[in-house]
Coordinates of C-alpha atoms in Angstrom, one line a residue:
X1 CA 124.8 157.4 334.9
X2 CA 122.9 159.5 332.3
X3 CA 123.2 158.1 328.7
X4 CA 121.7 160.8 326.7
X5 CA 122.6 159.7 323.3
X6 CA 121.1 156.1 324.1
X7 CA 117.9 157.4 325.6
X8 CA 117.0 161.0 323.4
X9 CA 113.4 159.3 323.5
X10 CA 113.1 158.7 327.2
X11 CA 114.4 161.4 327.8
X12 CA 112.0 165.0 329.8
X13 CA 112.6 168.3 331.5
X14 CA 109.9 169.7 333.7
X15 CA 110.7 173.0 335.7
X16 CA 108.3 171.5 339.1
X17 CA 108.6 174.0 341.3
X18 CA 109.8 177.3 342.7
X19 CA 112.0 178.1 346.0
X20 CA 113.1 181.3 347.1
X21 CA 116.6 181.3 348.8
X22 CA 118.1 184.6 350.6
X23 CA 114.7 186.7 348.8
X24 CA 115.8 184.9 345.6
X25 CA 113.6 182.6 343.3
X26 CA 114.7 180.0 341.9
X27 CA 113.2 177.5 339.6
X28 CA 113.4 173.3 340.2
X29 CA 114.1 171.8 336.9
X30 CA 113.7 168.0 337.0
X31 CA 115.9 166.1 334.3
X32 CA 115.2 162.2 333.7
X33 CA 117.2 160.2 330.6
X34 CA 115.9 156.6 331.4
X35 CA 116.4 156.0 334.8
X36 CA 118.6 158.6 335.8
X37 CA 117.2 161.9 337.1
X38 CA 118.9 165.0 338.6
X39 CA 117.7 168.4 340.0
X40 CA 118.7 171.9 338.8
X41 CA 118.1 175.3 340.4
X42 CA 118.0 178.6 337.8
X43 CA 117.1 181.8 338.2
X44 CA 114.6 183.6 335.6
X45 CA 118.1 185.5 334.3
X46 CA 119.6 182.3 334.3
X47 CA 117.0 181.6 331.0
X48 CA 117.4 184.7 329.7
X49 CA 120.8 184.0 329.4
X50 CA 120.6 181.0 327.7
X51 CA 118.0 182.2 325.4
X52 CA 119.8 184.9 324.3
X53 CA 122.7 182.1 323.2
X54 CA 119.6 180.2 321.8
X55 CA 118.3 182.4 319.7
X56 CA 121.7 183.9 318.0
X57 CA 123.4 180.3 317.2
X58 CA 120.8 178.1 317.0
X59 CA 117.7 179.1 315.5
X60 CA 115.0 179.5 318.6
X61 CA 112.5 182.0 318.2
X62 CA 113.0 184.8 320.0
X63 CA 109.6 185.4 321.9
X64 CA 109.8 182.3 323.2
X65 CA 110.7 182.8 326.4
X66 CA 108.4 184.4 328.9
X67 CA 109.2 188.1 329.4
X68 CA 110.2 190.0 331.9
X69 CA 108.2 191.9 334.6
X70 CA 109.8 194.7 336.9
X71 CA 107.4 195.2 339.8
X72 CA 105.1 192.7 341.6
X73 CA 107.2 189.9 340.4
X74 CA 107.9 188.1 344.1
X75 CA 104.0 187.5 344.2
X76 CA 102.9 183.9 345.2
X77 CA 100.7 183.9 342.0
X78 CA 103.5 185.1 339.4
X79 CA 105.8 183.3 340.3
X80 CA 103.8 180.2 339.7
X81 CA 102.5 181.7 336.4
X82 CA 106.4 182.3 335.5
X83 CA 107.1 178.5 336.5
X84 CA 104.2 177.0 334.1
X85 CA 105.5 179.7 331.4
X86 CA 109.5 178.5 331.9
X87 CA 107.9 174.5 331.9
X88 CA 106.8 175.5 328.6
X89 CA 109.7 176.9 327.2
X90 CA 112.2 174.2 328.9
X91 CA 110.0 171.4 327.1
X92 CA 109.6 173.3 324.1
X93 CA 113.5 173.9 323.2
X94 CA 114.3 170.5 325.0
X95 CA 111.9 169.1 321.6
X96 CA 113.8 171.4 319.1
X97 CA 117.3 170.5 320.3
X98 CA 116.8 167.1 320.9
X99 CA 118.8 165.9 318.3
X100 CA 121.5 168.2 318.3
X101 CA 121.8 169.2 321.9
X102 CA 124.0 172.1 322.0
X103 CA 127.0 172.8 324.2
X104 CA 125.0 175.9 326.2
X105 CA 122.0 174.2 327.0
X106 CA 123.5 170.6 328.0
X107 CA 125.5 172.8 330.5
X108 CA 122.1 174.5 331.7
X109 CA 120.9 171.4 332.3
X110 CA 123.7 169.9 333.7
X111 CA 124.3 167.2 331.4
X112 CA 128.2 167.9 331.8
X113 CA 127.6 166.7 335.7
X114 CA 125.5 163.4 335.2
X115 CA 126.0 162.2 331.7
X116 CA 128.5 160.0 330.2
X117 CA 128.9 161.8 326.1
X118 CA 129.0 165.5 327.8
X119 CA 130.9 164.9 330.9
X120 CA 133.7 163.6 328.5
X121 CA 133.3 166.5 326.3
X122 CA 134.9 168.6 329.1
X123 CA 137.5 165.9 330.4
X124 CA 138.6 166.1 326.7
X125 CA 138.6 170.0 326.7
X126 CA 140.2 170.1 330.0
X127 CA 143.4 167.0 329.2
X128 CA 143.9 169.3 325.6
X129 CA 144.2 172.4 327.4
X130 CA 145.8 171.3 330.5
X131 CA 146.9 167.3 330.1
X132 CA 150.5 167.6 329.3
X133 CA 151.1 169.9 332.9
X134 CA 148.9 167.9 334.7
X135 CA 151.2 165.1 334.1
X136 CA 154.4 166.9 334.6
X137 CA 153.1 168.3 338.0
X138 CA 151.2 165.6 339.4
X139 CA 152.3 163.0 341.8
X140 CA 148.8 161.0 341.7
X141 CA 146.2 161.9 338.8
X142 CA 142.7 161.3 340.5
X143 CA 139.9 160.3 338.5
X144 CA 136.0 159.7 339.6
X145 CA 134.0 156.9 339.5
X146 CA 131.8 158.5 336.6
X147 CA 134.6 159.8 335.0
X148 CA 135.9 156.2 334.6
X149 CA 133.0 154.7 334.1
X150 CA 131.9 157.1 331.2
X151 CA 135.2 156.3 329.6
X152 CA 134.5 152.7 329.9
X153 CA 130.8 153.0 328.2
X154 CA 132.3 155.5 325.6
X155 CA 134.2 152.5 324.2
X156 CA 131.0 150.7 323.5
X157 CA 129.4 153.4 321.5
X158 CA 129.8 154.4 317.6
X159 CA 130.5 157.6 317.5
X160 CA 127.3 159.7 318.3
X161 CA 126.2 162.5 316.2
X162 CA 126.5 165.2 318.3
X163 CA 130.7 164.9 318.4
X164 CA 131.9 168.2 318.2
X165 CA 133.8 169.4 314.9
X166 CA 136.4 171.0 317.5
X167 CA 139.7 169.5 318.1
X168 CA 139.8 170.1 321.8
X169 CA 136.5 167.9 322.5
X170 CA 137.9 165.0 320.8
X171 CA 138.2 161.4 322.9
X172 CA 141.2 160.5 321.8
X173 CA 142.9 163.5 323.8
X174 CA 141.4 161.5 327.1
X175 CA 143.2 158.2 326.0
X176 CA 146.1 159.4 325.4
X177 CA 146.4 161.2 328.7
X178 CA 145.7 157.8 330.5
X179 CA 148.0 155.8 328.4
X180 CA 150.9 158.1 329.7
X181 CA 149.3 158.6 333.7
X182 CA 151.8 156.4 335.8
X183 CA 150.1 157.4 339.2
X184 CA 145.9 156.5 339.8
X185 CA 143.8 157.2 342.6
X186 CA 140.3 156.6 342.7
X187 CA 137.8 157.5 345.5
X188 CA 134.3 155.7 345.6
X189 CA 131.2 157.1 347.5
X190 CA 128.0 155.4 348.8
X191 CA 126.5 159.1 348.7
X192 CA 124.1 160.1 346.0
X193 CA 126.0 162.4 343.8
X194 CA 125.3 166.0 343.8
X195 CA 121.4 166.7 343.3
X196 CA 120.7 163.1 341.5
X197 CA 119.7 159.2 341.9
X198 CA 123.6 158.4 340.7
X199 CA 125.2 156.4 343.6
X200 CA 128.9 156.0 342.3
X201 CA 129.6 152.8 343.8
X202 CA 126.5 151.0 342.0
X203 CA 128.8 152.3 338.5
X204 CA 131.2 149.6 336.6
X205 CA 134.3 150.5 335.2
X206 CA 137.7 149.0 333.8
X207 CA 141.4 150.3 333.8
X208 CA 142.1 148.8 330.1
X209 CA 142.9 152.9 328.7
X210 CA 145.8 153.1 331.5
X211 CA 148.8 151.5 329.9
X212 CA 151.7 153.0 331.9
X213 CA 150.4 152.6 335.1
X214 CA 152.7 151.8 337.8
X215 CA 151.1 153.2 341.3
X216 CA 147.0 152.0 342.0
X217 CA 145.3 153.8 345.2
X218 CA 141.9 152.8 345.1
X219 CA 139.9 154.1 348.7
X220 CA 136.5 153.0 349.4
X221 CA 135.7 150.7 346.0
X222 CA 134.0 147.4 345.9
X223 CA 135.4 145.5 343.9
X224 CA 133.0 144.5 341.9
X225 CA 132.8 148.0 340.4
X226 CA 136.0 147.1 338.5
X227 CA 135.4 144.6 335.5
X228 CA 139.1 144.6 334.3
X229 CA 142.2 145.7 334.9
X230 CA 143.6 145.6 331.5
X231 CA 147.7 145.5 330.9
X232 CA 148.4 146.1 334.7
X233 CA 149.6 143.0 335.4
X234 CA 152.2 143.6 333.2
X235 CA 152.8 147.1 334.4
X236 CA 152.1 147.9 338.2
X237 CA 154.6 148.1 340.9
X238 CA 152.3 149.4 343.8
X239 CA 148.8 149.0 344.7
X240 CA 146.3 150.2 347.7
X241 CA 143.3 149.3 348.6
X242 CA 141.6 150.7 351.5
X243 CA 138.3 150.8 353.1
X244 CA 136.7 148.7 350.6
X245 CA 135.2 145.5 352.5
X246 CA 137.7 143.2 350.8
X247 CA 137.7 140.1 352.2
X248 CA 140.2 137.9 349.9
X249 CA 143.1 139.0 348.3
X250 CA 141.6 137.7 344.7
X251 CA 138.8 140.1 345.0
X252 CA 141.3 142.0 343.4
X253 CA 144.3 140.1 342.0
X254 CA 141.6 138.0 340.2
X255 CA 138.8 140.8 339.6
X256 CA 138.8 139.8 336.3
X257 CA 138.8 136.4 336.4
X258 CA 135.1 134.6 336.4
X259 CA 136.1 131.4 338.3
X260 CA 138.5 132.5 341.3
X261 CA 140.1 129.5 342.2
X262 CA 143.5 127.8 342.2
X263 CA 143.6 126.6 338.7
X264 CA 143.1 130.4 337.6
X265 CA 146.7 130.6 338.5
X266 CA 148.1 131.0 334.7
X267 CA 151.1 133.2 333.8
X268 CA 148.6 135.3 332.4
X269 CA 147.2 136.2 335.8
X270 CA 150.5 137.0 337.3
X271 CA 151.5 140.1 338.9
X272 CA 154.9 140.7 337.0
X273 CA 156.2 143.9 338.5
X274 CA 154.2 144.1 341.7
X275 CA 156.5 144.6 344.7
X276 CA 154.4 146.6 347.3
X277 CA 150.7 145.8 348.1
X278 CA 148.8 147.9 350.9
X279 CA 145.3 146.3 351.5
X280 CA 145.2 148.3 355.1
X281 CA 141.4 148.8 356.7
X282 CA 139.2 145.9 355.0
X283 CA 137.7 142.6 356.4
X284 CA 140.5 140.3 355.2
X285 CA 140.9 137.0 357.6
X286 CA 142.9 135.1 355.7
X287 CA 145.6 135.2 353.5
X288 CA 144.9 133.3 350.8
X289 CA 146.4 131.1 347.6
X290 CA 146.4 134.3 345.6
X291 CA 149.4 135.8 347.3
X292 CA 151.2 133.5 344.6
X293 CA 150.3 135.7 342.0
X294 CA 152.4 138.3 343.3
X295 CA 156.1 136.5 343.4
X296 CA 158.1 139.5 343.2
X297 CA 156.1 141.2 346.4
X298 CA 158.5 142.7 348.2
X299 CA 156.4 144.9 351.0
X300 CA 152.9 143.7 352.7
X301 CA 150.5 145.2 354.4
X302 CA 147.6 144.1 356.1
X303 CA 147.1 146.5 359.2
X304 CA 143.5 146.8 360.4
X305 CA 142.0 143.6 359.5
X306 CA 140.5 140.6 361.5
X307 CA 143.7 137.9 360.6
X308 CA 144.1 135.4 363.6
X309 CA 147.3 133.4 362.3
X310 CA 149.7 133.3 359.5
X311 CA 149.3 131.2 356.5
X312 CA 152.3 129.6 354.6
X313 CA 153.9 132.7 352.7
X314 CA 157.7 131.5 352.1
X315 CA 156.5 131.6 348.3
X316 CA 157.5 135.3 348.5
X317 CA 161.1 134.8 348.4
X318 CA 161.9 139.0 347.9
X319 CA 159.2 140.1 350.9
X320 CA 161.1 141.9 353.5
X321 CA 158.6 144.3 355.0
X322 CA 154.9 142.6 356.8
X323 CA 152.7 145.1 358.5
X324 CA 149.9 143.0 360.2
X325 CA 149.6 145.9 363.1
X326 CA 145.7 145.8 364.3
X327 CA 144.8 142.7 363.7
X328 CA 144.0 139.3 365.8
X329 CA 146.9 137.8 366.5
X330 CA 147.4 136.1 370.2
X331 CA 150.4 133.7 368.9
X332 CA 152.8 133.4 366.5
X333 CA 154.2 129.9 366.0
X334 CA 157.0 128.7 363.8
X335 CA 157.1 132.2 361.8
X336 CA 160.1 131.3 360.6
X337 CA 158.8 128.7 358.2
X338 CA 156.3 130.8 357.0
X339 CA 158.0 134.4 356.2
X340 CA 161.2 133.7 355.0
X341 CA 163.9 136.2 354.7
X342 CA 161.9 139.1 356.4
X343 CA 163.6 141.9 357.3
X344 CA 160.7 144.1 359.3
X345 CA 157.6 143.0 361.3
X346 CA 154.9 145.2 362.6
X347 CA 152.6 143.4 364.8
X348 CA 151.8 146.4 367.0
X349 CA 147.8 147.0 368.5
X350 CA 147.4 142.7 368.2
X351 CA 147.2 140.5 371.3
X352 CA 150.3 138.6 371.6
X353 CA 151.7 137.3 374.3
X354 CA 154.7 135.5 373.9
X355 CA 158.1 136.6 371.4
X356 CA 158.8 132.6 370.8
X357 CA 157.2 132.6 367.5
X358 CA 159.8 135.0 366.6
X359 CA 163.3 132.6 367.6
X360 CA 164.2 131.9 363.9
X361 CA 163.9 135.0 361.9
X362 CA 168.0 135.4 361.7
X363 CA 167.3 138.1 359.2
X364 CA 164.9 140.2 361.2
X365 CA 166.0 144.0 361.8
X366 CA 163.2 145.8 362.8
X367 CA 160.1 143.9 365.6
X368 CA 157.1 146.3 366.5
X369 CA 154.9 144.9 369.5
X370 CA 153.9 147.8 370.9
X371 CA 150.4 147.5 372.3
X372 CA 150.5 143.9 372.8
X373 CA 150.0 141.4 375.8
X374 CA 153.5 140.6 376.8
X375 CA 154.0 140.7 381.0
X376 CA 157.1 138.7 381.1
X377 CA 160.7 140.4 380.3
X378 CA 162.0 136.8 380.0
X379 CA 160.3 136.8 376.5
X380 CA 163.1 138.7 375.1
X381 CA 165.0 135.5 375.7
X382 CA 163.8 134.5 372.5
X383 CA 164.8 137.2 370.3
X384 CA 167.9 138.2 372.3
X385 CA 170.1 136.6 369.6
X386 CA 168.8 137.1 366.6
X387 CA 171.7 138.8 364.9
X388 CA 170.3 141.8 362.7
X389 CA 167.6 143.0 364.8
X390 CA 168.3 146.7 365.9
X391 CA 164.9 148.1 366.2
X392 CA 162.4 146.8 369.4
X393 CA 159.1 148.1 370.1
X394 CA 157.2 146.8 373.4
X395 CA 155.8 150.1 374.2
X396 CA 152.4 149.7 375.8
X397 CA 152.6 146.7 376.7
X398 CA 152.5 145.4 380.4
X399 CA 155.8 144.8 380.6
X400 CA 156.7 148.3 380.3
X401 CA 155.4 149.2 383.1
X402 CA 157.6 146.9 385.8
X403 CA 160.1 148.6 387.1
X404 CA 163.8 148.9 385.0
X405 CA 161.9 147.7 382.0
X406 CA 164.4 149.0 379.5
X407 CA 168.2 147.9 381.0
X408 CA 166.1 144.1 381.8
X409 CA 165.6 144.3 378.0
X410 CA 168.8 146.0 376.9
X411 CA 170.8 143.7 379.1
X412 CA 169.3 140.1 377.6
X413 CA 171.3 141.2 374.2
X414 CA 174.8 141.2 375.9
X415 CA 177.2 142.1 373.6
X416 CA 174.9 143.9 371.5
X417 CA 173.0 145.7 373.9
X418 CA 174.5 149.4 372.8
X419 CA 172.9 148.4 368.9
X420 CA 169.5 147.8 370.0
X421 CA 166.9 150.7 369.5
X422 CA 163.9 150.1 372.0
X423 CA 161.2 151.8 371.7
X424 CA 162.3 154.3 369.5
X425 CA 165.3 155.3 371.4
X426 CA 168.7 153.8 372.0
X427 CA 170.1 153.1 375.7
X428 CA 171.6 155.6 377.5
X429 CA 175.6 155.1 378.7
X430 CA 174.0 155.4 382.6
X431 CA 171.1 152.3 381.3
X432 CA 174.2 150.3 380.4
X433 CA 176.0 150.7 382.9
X434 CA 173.4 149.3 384.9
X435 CA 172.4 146.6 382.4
X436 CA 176.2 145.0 382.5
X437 CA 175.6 145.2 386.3
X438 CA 172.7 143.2 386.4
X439 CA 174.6 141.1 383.2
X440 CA 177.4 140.2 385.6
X441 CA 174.9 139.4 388.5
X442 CA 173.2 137.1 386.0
X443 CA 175.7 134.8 384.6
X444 CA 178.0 134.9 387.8
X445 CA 174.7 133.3 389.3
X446 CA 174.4 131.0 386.5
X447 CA 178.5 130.6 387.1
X448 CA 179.8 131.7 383.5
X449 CA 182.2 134.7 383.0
X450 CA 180.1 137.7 381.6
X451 CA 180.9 138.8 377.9
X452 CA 181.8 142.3 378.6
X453 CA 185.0 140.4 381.3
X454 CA 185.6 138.0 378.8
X455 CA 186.5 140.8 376.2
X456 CA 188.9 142.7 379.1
X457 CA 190.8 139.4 380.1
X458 CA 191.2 138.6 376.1
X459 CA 192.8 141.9 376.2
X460 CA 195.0 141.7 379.5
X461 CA 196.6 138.5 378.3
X462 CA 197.5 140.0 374.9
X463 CA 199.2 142.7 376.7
X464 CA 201.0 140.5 378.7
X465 CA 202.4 138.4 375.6

């Protein structure tokens, strides 16, 4: 990103060329300050525009500018003539103003876009005006890349000597509009910003000005943009990370931490308030130590990763929602000492095959395997008595397709068979009807009395008392 008031002496304009668009001409100006270059397209009344503003507030002499010419003017040879006579003008001002750069021609040239002093003179014009609404009305406050990464470089500058007098342009307004934002999102891009050599993702940036922040969504960021997260460990209760190639947990938890490795787990790298992490759509494979640095996690999600088994997790004595949907997984052994007190799995779009994994988790409500491998109804045997779960998913997998899939599930669950929701949608009186029929056929084969009997002779003998 363009630093202007660090490179005023590496700093040109050159108009390089003319384009005609719709019958229109328009003139290429090329701006370079150090490395960073951008493109911007005026017309010949765009200068005169500017001049005029020029000339009455600050000081540049009024014939400066190339005049105007009514006919003939679309000719091949004047409009070059008019782009050497504008290169001279642009270069000539650009010399005069250089150390004062004024409001009107930094917008001209687009400094507002690509540079880190003006691009913060409008945020601060824009959080005076309209800050306190914006966080009244807003759910999520979105900043860019360069937005955050010109308040992060704006904090390592004195202040430069073309500050604005005026209230309104004044950085503090942009800090104290983050130290009150609660919501964040930020969107990263590989894309070349507008008409210059800025890629956002190649920018750093921290989140030390956000103070208050409770909600992160961060989409399509590496991490190593991010050089620290400030007070946010004391302060965040839900963070998203999507679509940004993280492999690890830490790359985040510990983005701040040099060394990432199991002695970096000091209380002052501990998530206090985090309860909900969504790190859906990256590369993760493993979940790692640094899940202990979020003890009061209370939802997970990990959908559309490459994870192949479970690690050891029971640390996370609050978690009660684990979305691993699109992953890996072909088994699921012993989950019970792994999980904890879970309350709702989703392992749907995986490639498991058997529900024995599942046996143990006596506080498990909710079990999505839809789009799985199972071909066996029998499975169910394992889960049939687990006594919270209400909500089954086996949609798409084989085993939905044999014939009376649902009463062979529903009827597994005995008693309970009118609680359970499969697939979405509870059993129909005529689906248990025929699920106690093939009940009874069951256990009078296996030569016990079926539940449903048990309940009606209970009764029949009270009566008779």
């Amino acid at each position: 990103m363009s630093s202007f008031v660090n490179y005023r002496s590496d700093s040109t304009v050159n108009v390089v060329e003319a384009l005609s668009k719709d019958n229109v001409t328009f003139y290429k100006i090329v701006v370079k300050v150090g490395s960073v270059q951008w493109e911007v397209l005026h017309r010949y009344n765009d200068f005169v525009e500017l001049h005029e503003k020029l000339v009455s507030d600050h000081g540049v002499a009024k014939d400066l500018l190339p005049p105007k010419k009514v006919i003939r003017n679309k000719t091949p040879k004047f409009v070059e003539q008019r782009r050497e006579a504008l290169n001279d003008y642009l270069k000539n001002v650009f010399k005069y103003l250089l150390l004062t750069m004024p409001s009107e021609f930094a917008h001209f040239l687009h400094f507002n876009l690509y540079d880190i002093f003006f691009l913060l003179q409008d945020l601060a014009k824009k959080l005076y005006l309209e800050g306190d609404k914006l966080l009244e009305n807003e759910k999520s406050h979105k900043f860019s890349i360069l937005e955050l990464h010109a308040i992060s470089e704006r904090f390592k500058m004195a202040c430069p000597p073309t500050e604005k007098v005026d209230q309104m342009f004044d950085f503090s307004h942009i800090l104290d509009f983050c130290s009150q934002v609660r919501s964040l999102s930020i969107e990263g891009s590989y894309e070349k910003l507008g008409m210059s050599n800025i890629i956002p993702n190649e920018l750093y940036f921290d989140l030390i000005s956000f103070k208050s922040l409770i909600d992160l969504k961060v989409l399509g960021v590496p991490m190593g943009c991010i050089q620290s997260v400030g007070s946010l460990r004391e302060s965040l209760v839900s963070l998203s990370v999507h679509i940004a190639s993280v492999v690890t947990l830490n790359e985040f938890l510990l983005v701040d931490v040099l060394h990432k490795d199991q002695s970096s787990l000091a209380d002052t790298v501990i998530w206090k308030k985090l309860t909900v992490i969504n790190f859906a759509s990256n590369n993760i494979d493993n979940v790692d130590w640094a899940i202990r640095l979020v003890p009061k996690l209370q939802q997970l999600n990990l959908s559309s990763n490459k994870l192949t088994e479970l690690c050891d997790i029971s640390c996370l004595h609050d978690l009660q929602v684990l979305n691993l949907s699109m992953n890996r997984f072909s088994m699921c052994l012993n989950w019970h000492a792994k999980i904890g007190n879970i309350v709702k799995i989703d392992l749907s779009q995986n490639k498991i095959e058997s529900l024995q994994g599942f046996s143990k988790l006596y506080s498990l409500e909710s079990l999505d395997l839809g789009c799985n491998l199972i071909d066996d109804v029998e499975e169910v045997q394992y889960i049939c008595n687990l006594p919270c779960l209400e909500y089954l998913w086996l949609t798409a997998n084989p085993v939905a397709s044999s014939i009376d899939y649902r009463v062979k599930v529903i009827e597994q669950f005995n008693a309970r068979m009118s609680e359970i929701c499969l697939d979405n949608e509870k059993a129909s009186e005529k689906e248990l009807d025929t699920a106690r029929v093939l009940q009874a056929l069951r256990i009078v084969k296996e030569g016990k009395t079926p539940s449903f009997l048990q309940n009606n002779n209970s009764s029949h003998s009270f009566n008779r008392s």
